[in-house]
Coordinates of N, CA and C in Angstrom, one line a residue:
L1 N 100.1 96.2 79.4 CA 99.1 95.4 79.2 C 99.7 95.4 77.3
K2 N 99.5 94.3 76.7 CA 100.1 93.1 75.5 C 98.8 94.6 74.9
N3 N 99.7 94.7 73.2 CA 98.2 95.0 72.2 C 98.2 94.1 71.2
K4 N 96.3 93.9 71.6 CA 95.8 92.9 70.7 C 95.8 92.4 69.1
I5 N 96.1 91.2 68.8 CA 96.5 91.7 67.6 C 95.4 90.5 67.2
P6 N 94.8 91.9 65.7 CA 93.6 91.5 65.2 C 93.5 89.5 64.7
S7 N 92.5 89.1 64.7 CA 92.6 87.6 64.1 C 92.5 87.9 62.7
K8 N 92.4 86.6 62.0 CA 92.3 87.2 60.6 C 91.0 87.1 60.3
K9 N 90.1 86.6 60.6 CA 88.8 87.0 60.2 C 88.0 88.3 60.8
E10 N 89.1 88.8 62.2 CA 88.8 90.6 61.9 C 89.5 91.0 60.9
M11 N 90.9 91.0 60.5 CA 91.4 91.8 58.8 C 90.4 91.2 57.8
K12 N 90.0 90.6 57.8 CA 88.8 90.3 56.6 C 87.9 91.5 56.4
L13 N 87.3 91.6 57.4 CA 85.7 92.5 57.6 C 86.7 93.5 57.6
I14 N 88.2 94.2 57.4 CA 88.0 95.6 57.7 C 88.4 96.4 56.3
P15 N 88.5 95.8 54.9 CA 88.3 96.3 54.1 C 86.7 96.2 53.7
I16 N 85.8 95.8 54.0 CA 84.3 95.4 54.0 C 83.6 96.8 54.2
I17 N 84.5 96.8 56.1 CA 83.5 97.8 56.6 C 84.2 99.5 56.0
L18 N 85.7 99.0 55.8 CA 85.9 100.6 54.6 C 85.0 101.1 53.5
I19 N 84.2 99.3 52.8 CA 83.9 100.1 51.5 C 82.4 100.6 51.9
I20 N 81.5 99.7 53.0 CA 80.6 100.5 53.4 C 80.6 101.9 54.1
S21 N 81.3 102.5 54.3 CA 81.4 103.4 54.9 C 81.7 104.3 54.0
I22 N 82.8 104.1 52.9 CA 82.7 105.4 51.4 C 81.4 105.4 50.8
L23 N 80.1 104.4 50.4 CA 79.5 104.4 49.6 C 78.6 105.1 50.7
F24 N 78.2 105.1 52.1 CA 77.0 105.5 52.5 C 77.5 106.9 52.6
I25 N 79.0 107.4 52.5 CA 79.2 108.9 52.9 C 78.1 109.4 51.1
T26 N 79.5 108.4 50.1 CA 79.0 109.2 48.7 C 77.0 109.2 48.6
S27 N 76.8 108.2 49.0 CA 75.5 108.8 48.7 C 74.7 109.3 49.9
C28 N 75.0 110.0 50.6 CA 75.2 111.0 51.6 C 74.8 112.1 50.6
A29 N 76.3 112.5 50.1 CA 76.6 113.3 49.7 C 75.7 113.6 48.2
I30 N 75.5 112.6 47.2 CA 74.0 113.1 46.0 C 73.3 113.1 46.4
T31 N 72.7 112.5 47.6 CA 71.6 113.0 48.0 C 71.2 114.4 48.5
D32 N 72.2 114.6 48.7 CA 72.2 116.4 49.5 C 72.1 116.9 48.7
E33 N 73.1 116.5 47.3 CA 72.7 117.4 45.9 C 70.9 117.2 45.5
A34 N 70.7 116.1 45.5 CA 69.5 115.9 44.7 C 68.4 116.7 45.4
I35 N 68.3 116.5 46.8 CA 67.7 117.2 47.0 C 67.6 119.3 47.3
A36 N 69.1 119.1 46.9 CA 69.5 121.3 46.7 C 68.6 121.2 45.3
V37 N 69.0 120.2 44.6 CA 68.3 120.5 43.0 C 66.6 120.5 42.9
D38 N 66.5 119.9 43.4 CA 64.7 119.5 43.5 C 64.5 120.8 44.1
E39 N 64.9 121.0 44.9 CA 64.4 122.7 45.3 C 63.9 124.0 44.5
C40 N 64.9 123.4 43.4 CA 64.2 124.7 42.3 C 62.9 124.5 42.1
K41 N 62.4 123.1 41.9 CA 61.0 123.0 41.1 C 60.2 124.4 42.1
S42 N 60.0 123.8 43.0 CA 59.0 124.6 44.2 C 59.4 126.1 43.7
Q43 N 60.1 127.0 42.8 CA 60.5 128.2 41.7 C 59.5 128.1 41.0
E44 N 58.9 129.8 40.6 CA 58.4 130.0 39.5 C 59.0 130.3 38.4
G45 N 58.6 130.6 37.3 CA 59.0 131.4 35.8 C 60.9 131.2 36.2
L46 N 61.0 132.6 36.4 CA 62.8 132.0 35.6 C 63.7 132.2 37.1
Q47 N 62.9 132.0 38.5 CA 63.2 131.4 39.4 C 64.4 130.1 39.5
V48 N 63.9 129.6 38.4 CA 63.6 128.3 38.3 C 65.0 128.0 37.8
D49 N 65.2 128.7 36.7 CA 66.1 128.6 35.9 C 67.8 129.3 36.9
N50 N 67.3 130.0 37.7 CA 68.4 130.9 38.6 C 68.9 130.3 39.6
C51 N 67.5 129.3 40.3 CA 68.2 128.2 41.0 C 68.9 127.3 40.7
Y52 N 68.4 127.0 39.9 CA 69.8 125.6 38.8 C 71.0 126.0 38.5
A53 N 71.1 127.6 38.5 CA 72.0 128.1 37.7 C 73.2 128.2 39.2
D54 N 72.2 128.9 40.4 CA 72.8 128.8 41.3 C 73.9 127.2 42.3
K55 N 73.3 126.8 41.5 CA 73.5 125.4 42.3 C 74.7 124.7 40.9
M56 N 74.3 125.2 39.6 CA 75.6 124.6 39.0 C 75.1 123.7 38.3
A57 N 73.8 123.8 38.3 CA 72.9 122.4 37.0 C 72.8 123.0 35.6
C58 N 73.6 122.8 35.5 CA 73.8 124.3 33.9 C 72.5 123.4 33.1
S59 N 72.8 122.2 32.8 CA 71.7 121.2 32.0 C 70.7 121.5 32.2
K60 N 70.2 121.5 33.5 CA 68.8 121.8 33.6 C 68.0 122.9 33.6
V61 N 68.6 123.9 33.3 CA 68.4 125.5 33.1 C 67.9 125.7 31.0
S62 N 66.4 126.0 31.7 CA 65.7 126.6 30.1 C 66.0 127.7 28.9
N63 N 66.5 129.0 29.9 CA 67.2 129.8 29.3 C 67.8 129.9 29.1
E64 N 68.4 130.1 27.5 CA 69.0 130.0 27.0 C 70.8 131.0 27.6
K65 N 70.3 132.5 27.7 CA 71.1 133.5 28.3 C 71.4 132.8 30.1
V66 N 70.7 132.1 30.7 CA 71.2 132.0 31.8 C 71.7 130.7 31.6
R67 N 71.4 129.7 31.0 CA 72.3 128.7 30.8 C 73.4 129.4 30.3
D68 N 73.7 130.0 28.9 CA 75.3 130.0 29.3 C 76.0 130.7 30.1
S69 N 75.0 131.8 30.8 CA 76.3 132.5 32.2 C 76.8 131.0 32.3
C70 N 76.0 130.2 33.1 CA 75.6 129.3 34.0 C 77.1 128.5 33.6
V71 N 76.9 128.4 32.9 CA 78.0 127.4 31.9 C 79.8 128.1 32.1
A72 N 79.5 129.2 31.4 CA 80.8 130.3 31.7 C 81.4 130.1 33.2
Q73 N 80.5 130.3 34.3 CA 80.8 130.2 35.8 C 81.3 129.1 36.1
L74 N 81.1 128.0 35.3 CA 81.2 126.9 35.9 C 82.6 126.2 34.4
A75 N 82.7 126.7 33.9 CA 84.3 126.7 32.9 C 85.4 127.0 33.7
E76 N 85.0 128.3 34.6 CA 85.7 129.2 35.1 C 86.4 128.7 36.6
E77 N 85.0 127.8 37.2 CA 85.4 127.2 38.2 C 86.4 126.1 38.3
K78 N 85.8 125.5 37.0 CA 86.9 124.1 36.1 C 88.4 124.9 36.1
N79 N 88.1 125.7 35.4 CA 89.5 125.8 34.9 C 89.8 125.5 33.5
D80 N 88.8 125.1 33.0 CA 88.7 124.0 31.5 C 88.0 125.4 30.4
V81 N 88.9 125.5 29.4 CA 88.4 126.5 28.5 C 88.0 125.6 28.0
T82 N 87.5 124.0 27.6 CA 86.8 123.7 26.5 C 85.3 123.7 27.0
V83 N 85.1 123.7 28.2 CA 83.6 123.8 28.9 C 83.3 125.2 28.1
C84 N 83.4 126.1 27.6 CA 83.1 127.5 26.4 C 82.8 127.0 25.9
N85 N 83.1 125.6 25.2 CA 82.6 125.6 23.4 C 80.6 124.7 23.9
L86 N 80.5 124.7 25.2 CA 78.8 124.4 25.3 C 77.9 126.2 25.1
V87 N 78.7 126.8 25.4 CA 77.9 128.0 25.6 C 77.5 128.4 23.8
Q88 N 76.0 128.7 24.0 CA 75.7 129.0 22.4 C 76.0 130.3 21.6
G89 N 75.8 131.2 22.6 CA 76.4 132.7 22.4 C 77.6 132.8 22.4
T90 N 77.4 134.0 20.7 CA 78.9 134.2 20.5 C 80.2 135.2 22.0
T91 N 78.8 135.9 22.4 CA 79.5 137.1 23.1 C 79.3 136.6 24.5
T92 N 79.3 136.0 25.0 CA 79.5 135.0 26.4 C 80.6 133.7 26.2
K93 N 80.4 133.3 25.3 CA 81.4 132.6 24.9 C 82.6 133.0 24.9
G94 N 82.8 134.2 24.6 CA 83.7 135.7 24.0 C 83.8 135.3 25.4
F95 N 83.6 136.3 26.4 CA 83.8 136.2 27.9 C 84.0 135.3 28.6
C96 N 83.7 133.9 28.5 CA 84.4 132.6 29.1 C 85.2 131.7 28.4
Q97 N 85.7 132.7 27.2 CA 87.1 132.1 26.8 C 88.0 133.3 27.5
F98 N 87.8 135.0 27.8 CA 88.8 135.9 27.6 C 88.5 135.5 29.4
Q99 N 87.5 134.9 30.2 CA 88.3 135.3 31.9 C 89.7 134.0 32.1
L100 N 89.3 133.0 31.4 CA 90.4 132.0 31.4 C 91.9 132.4 30.7
A101 N 91.9 133.0 29.4 CA 92.8 133.5 29.3 C 93.7 134.3 29.9
V102 N 93.2 135.1 30.7 CA 93.5 136.3 31.6 C 94.3 135.5 33.4
K103 N 93.1 134.5 33.8 CA 93.2 133.6 34.9 C 94.3 133.0 34.7
N104 N 94.7 132.4 33.3 CA 95.8 132.5 33.8 C 97.1 132.3 32.9
N105 N 96.9 133.5 31.6 CA 97.9 134.6 31.8 C 98.2 133.6 29.9
D106 N 97.0 133.1 29.6 CA 97.2 132.8 28.2 C 96.7 133.7 27.0
N107 N 98.0 133.7 26.2 CA 97.7 134.5 24.7 C 96.9 133.7 23.8
E108 N 97.5 132.2 24.2 CA 96.9 131.5 23.2 C 95.1 131.6 22.7
I109 N 94.4 131.9 24.3 CA 93.6 131.6 24.1 C 92.9 132.8 23.4
C110 N 93.0 133.8 23.8 CA 92.6 135.1 22.7 C 92.7 134.4 21.7
K111 N 93.0 134.0 20.5 CA 93.5 133.9 19.2 C 91.8 133.1 18.8
I112 N 91.4 132.3 19.9 CA 90.2 131.1 19.6 C 88.7 132.3 19.6
I113 N 89.1 133.0 20.3 CA 87.5 134.3 20.6 C 86.9 134.7 19.5
E114 N 86.1 134.4 18.6 CA 84.8 135.3 17.7 C 84.6 136.7 17.7
D115 N 83.8 136.9 19.5 CA 83.8 138.0 19.6 C 85.1 139.3 19.7
R116 N 85.0 140.2 18.8 CA 85.5 141.1 18.6 C 85.9 141.8 20.3
Y117 N 85.1 142.1 21.1 CA 85.2 142.8 22.0 C 86.0 142.2 22.8
W118 N 85.6 141.2 23.0 CA 86.4 140.0 24.0 C 88.1 139.8 23.3
V119 N 88.4 139.5 22.1 CA 89.3 139.5 21.7 C 90.0 140.7 22.2
N120 N 89.9 141.9 22.2 CA 90.6 143.3 22.3 C 90.8 143.3 23.3
N121 N 89.9 142.5 24.6 CA 89.7 143.2 26.3 C 91.1 141.8 26.5
C122 N 91.0 141.0 25.5 CA 91.6 139.6 25.9 C 93.5 139.8 25.4
Y123 N 93.6 140.8 24.7 CA 95.3 141.1 24.3 C 95.2 142.4 25.1
Y124 N 94.1 143.3 25.3 CA 94.6 144.2 26.8 C 94.9 143.6 27.8
N125 N 94.8 143.4 28.6 CA 94.9 142.6 29.8 C 95.8 141.5 29.6
I126 N 96.0 140.5 28.5 CA 97.3 139.7 28.8 C 98.6 140.7 28.2
A127 N 99.3 142.0 27.5 CA 99.7 143.2 27.1 C 100.2 143.8 28.8
I128 N 99.4 144.4 29.6 CA 99.5 145.2 30.5 C 99.5 144.5 31.6
N129 N 99.3 143.1 31.7 CA 99.5 142.3 32.7 C 100.9 141.6 32.7
N130 N 101.1 141.3 31.6 CA 102.8 141.4 31.1 C 103.9 142.2 30.8
D131 N 103.6 143.5 30.7 CA 104.4 144.3 30.7 C 105.0 144.3 28.5
Q132 N 104.4 143.4 27.8 CA 104.1 143.3 26.9 C 103.8 143.9 25.3
E133 N 104.2 145.3 24.9 CA 103.6 146.3 24.0 C 103.3 145.3 22.8
V134 N 103.7 143.9 21.9 CA 103.3 144.4 21.5 C 101.9 143.2 21.6
Y135 N 101.3 142.9 22.3 CA 99.7 142.8 21.6 C 99.0 143.7 22.4
C136 N 99.6 145.5 22.3 CA 98.8 146.5 22.1 C 97.9 146.2 20.5
S137 N 99.2 146.1 19.8 CA 99.2 146.3 18.1 C 97.8 145.3 17.0
V138 N 97.5 144.5 18.2 CA 96.4 143.7 17.7 C 94.6 144.2 18.0
I139 N 94.8 145.0 19.1 CA 93.8 145.9 19.5 C 93.2 146.4 18.2
T140 N 92.2 146.1 18.3 CA 91.5 147.3 16.7 C 90.9 148.3 17.5
I141 N 90.4 149.0 18.5 CA 89.4 149.5 19.2 C 91.0 150.7 19.1
A142 N 91.6 152.4 18.6 CA 91.8 153.5 18.4 C 92.6 153.6 20.2
E143 N 90.8 153.5 20.8 CA 91.4 154.8 22.3 C 92.0 153.2 23.3
Q144 N 91.5 151.8 22.7 CA 92.0 151.4 23.5 C 93.3 150.5 23.5
K145 N 93.3 151.1 22.4 CA 95.5 150.6 22.0 C 96.4 151.8 22.4
G146 N 95.4 152.7 22.4 CA 96.9 154.1 23.0 C 96.8 153.8 24.2
K147 N 95.7 153.2 25.0 CA 95.8 153.2 26.4 C 96.4 152.3 27.1
C148 N 97.2 151.0 25.9 CA 97.4 150.0 26.2 C 99.0 149.9 26.2
F149 N 99.3 151.2 25.5 CA 100.4 151.8 25.1 C 100.7 152.7 25.7
E150 N 100.0 153.0 26.9 CA 100.5 154.1 27.4 C 100.4 153.7 29.0
K151 N 99.9 153.1 29.8 CA 100.3 152.1 30.6 C 101.8 151.1 31.0
I152 N 101.8 150.6 29.6 CA 102.7 149.9 29.8 C 104.0 150.3 29.6
A153 N 104.2 152.0 28.7 CA 104.6 152.7 29.1 C 105.4 153.4 30.1
T154 N 104.2 153.5 31.0 CA 104.9 154.0 32.4 C 105.6 153.3 33.1
S155 N 104.7 152.4 33.1 CA 105.2 150.8 33.4 C 106.4 150.4 33.7
T156 N 107.0 151.2 32.6 CA 108.2 150.2 32.1 C 109.4 151.4 32.1
N157 N 108.6 152.7 32.3 CA 109.9 153.9 31.8 C 109.9 153.4 30.5
D158 N 109.5 153.1 29.3 CA 109.6 153.2 27.7 C 109.2 154.4 27.1
V159 N 110.1 155.7 26.5 CA 109.2 156.3 26.5 C 109.2 156.0 24.5
E160 N 110.0 155.3 24.4 CA 109.7 155.0 22.6 C 108.3 154.8 22.8
L161 N 107.5 153.8 23.6 CA 106.3 153.5 23.6 C 105.1 154.7 23.3
C162 N 105.3 155.6 23.8 CA 104.5 157.1 24.4 C 104.4 157.6 23.0
K163 N 105.2 157.0 22.0 CA 105.5 157.7 20.5 C 103.7 156.7 19.8
Y164 N 103.7 155.7 20.2 CA 101.9 155.1 19.8 C 101.3 156.4 19.6
L165 N 100.9 157.0 20.8 CA 100.2 157.9 21.4 C 99.8 159.0 20.2
N166 N 98.3 159.8 20.5 CA 98.3 161.1 20.3 C 99.2 162.2 20.5
E167 N 99.5 163.1 19.6 CA 100.7 164.6 20.5 C 100.0 164.7 22.4
V168 N 98.8 165.0 22.3 CA 98.6 165.2 23.6 C 98.8 164.1 24.5
D169 N 98.0 163.2 24.2 CA 98.6 162.1 25.1 C 100.5 161.5 25.2
M170 N 100.6 161.8 24.1 CA 102.2 161.7 24.3 C 102.3 162.3 25.2
N171 N 102.8 163.2 25.1 CA 103.1 164.7 26.1 C 102.9 164.1 27.6
K172 N 101.9 164.1 28.0 CA 101.4 163.4 28.8 C 102.7 162.1 30.0
C173 N 102.1 161.3 28.4 CA 103.2 159.9 28.9 C 104.7 160.3 29.3
V174 N 104.9 161.1 28.7 CA 106.4 161.3 28.5 C 106.7 162.1 29.8
Y175 N 105.4 162.9 30.4 CA 106.0 163.9 31.5 C 105.9 163.0 32.4
K176 N 105.0 162.2 32.1 CA 104.4 160.9 33.3 C 106.2 160.2 33.9
I177 N 106.5 159.1 33.0 CA 107.7 158.7 33.1 C 109.1 159.2 33.4
A178 N 108.9 161.1 33.1 CA 110.2 161.7 33.8 C 109.9 162.0 35.2
Q179 N 108.8 161.8 35.7 CA 108.1 162.3 36.7 C 108.9 161.3 37.8
N180 N 108.4 159.5 36.7 CA 108.9 158.1 37.7 C 110.5 158.4 38.1
L181 N 110.9 158.6 36.8 CA 112.6 159.0 36.5 C 113.4 159.7 37.6
K182 N 112.2 161.0 37.9 CA 113.0 162.6 37.9 C 114.1 162.3 37.0
D183 N 114.0 162.7 35.9 CA 115.0 163.0 34.9 C 114.9 164.4 33.8
I184 N 115.1 165.1 34.2 CA 114.5 166.4 33.6 C 114.9 165.8 32.1
K185 N 115.6 165.0 31.6 CA 116.6 164.7 30.2 C 115.5 164.4 29.7
V186 N 114.6 163.3 30.0 CA 112.7 163.0 29.4 C 112.3 163.2 28.6
C187 N 112.6 164.8 29.5 CA 111.3 165.8 28.1 C 112.0 166.5 27.2
D188 N 113.3 166.0 26.6 CA 113.8 166.4 25.5 C 112.1 165.2 24.3
N189 N 112.3 164.1 24.9 CA 111.5 163.4 23.6 C 109.9 164.2 23.9
V190 N 109.5 165.0 24.5 CA 108.2 166.3 24.1 C 108.3 166.6 23.0
N191 N 107.4 166.6 21.8 CA 107.2 166.7 20.3 C 107.5 168.4 19.5
N192 N 107.4 169.3 21.0 CA 107.2 171.1 20.5 C 108.1 171.5 21.7
V193 N 108.0 172.7 21.6 CA 109.1 173.8 22.0 C 108.7 174.0 23.7
V194 N 107.0 173.8 23.3 CA 105.8 174.8 24.5 C 105.9 174.1 25.1
G195 N 105.8 172.3 24.6 CA 105.7 171.3 25.3 C 106.5 171.2 26.4
K196 N 107.9 171.0 25.7 CA 109.5 170.6 26.5 C 109.4 171.7 27.8
D197 N 109.1 172.5 27.3 CA 109.4 173.4 28.4 C 108.5 173.4 29.6
A198 N 107.0 173.4 29.2 CA 106.2 172.6 30.3 C 106.5 171.6 31.0
C199 N 106.8 170.6 30.4 CA 107.4 169.0 30.9 C 108.3 169.3 31.8
R200 N 109.7 170.7 31.7 CA 110.6 170.6 32.5 C 110.9 171.4 33.7
L201 N 109.4 172.7 33.7 CA 109.2 173.2 34.6 C 108.4 172.8 35.7
K202 N 107.1 171.5 35.0 CA 106.4 170.8 35.9 C 107.5 169.9 37.1
L203 N 108.7 169.3 36.2 CA 108.9 168.6 37.0 C 109.8 169.1 38.1
A204 N 111.1 170.6 37.3 CA 111.4 171.6 38.2 C 110.8 171.9 39.4
K205 N 109.4 171.8 39.8 CA 108.8 172.4 40.5 C 108.5 171.4 41.5
I206 N 108.3 169.5 41.6 CA 108.3 169.0 42.3 C 109.8 167.8 42.8
N207 N 110.4 168.5 42.0 CA 112.0 168.0 42.3 C 112.4 169.3 43.5

């Protein structure tokens, strides 16, 4: 049997049918979304805001903290740091920007964060995720800064970075690198005789 060739009249109907189908599908999606959001109205108190937040209808949330959290989640889903500008609270805004800086491995975002806690966490994560100790120097919390240098030192086996730590942590850092490299000569970087001998002894036992 030969394939039937559509007539000109039938050909003209095809685009119309496609448009009607698209409009029908779109209207169904919008209706379903509207129904889902309207369900929140039956809730009470804070549950209403939580319901809207769960459905990402952030503009309908009245509680500022819940709305800020909703916007931060929306920014993460859209992967758009500019959405964070809609967050009112400085701390939540900082978290919003922080999560996108880490997600996109973008240290430039760290520069626009105002909340110091999230600035430090931003540079910390960028530093250890890329083994770039330069970002450790920007951290203002001494303990976190030291941990940053220690993690990169032992990750890259760079003994020089151990020298940014206090004496106790520096010796632990040097020993860890000596253990990684199985090189007793690394113990020479310990800054006292007793520490050097302890490092060599520990390394000798595991080799």
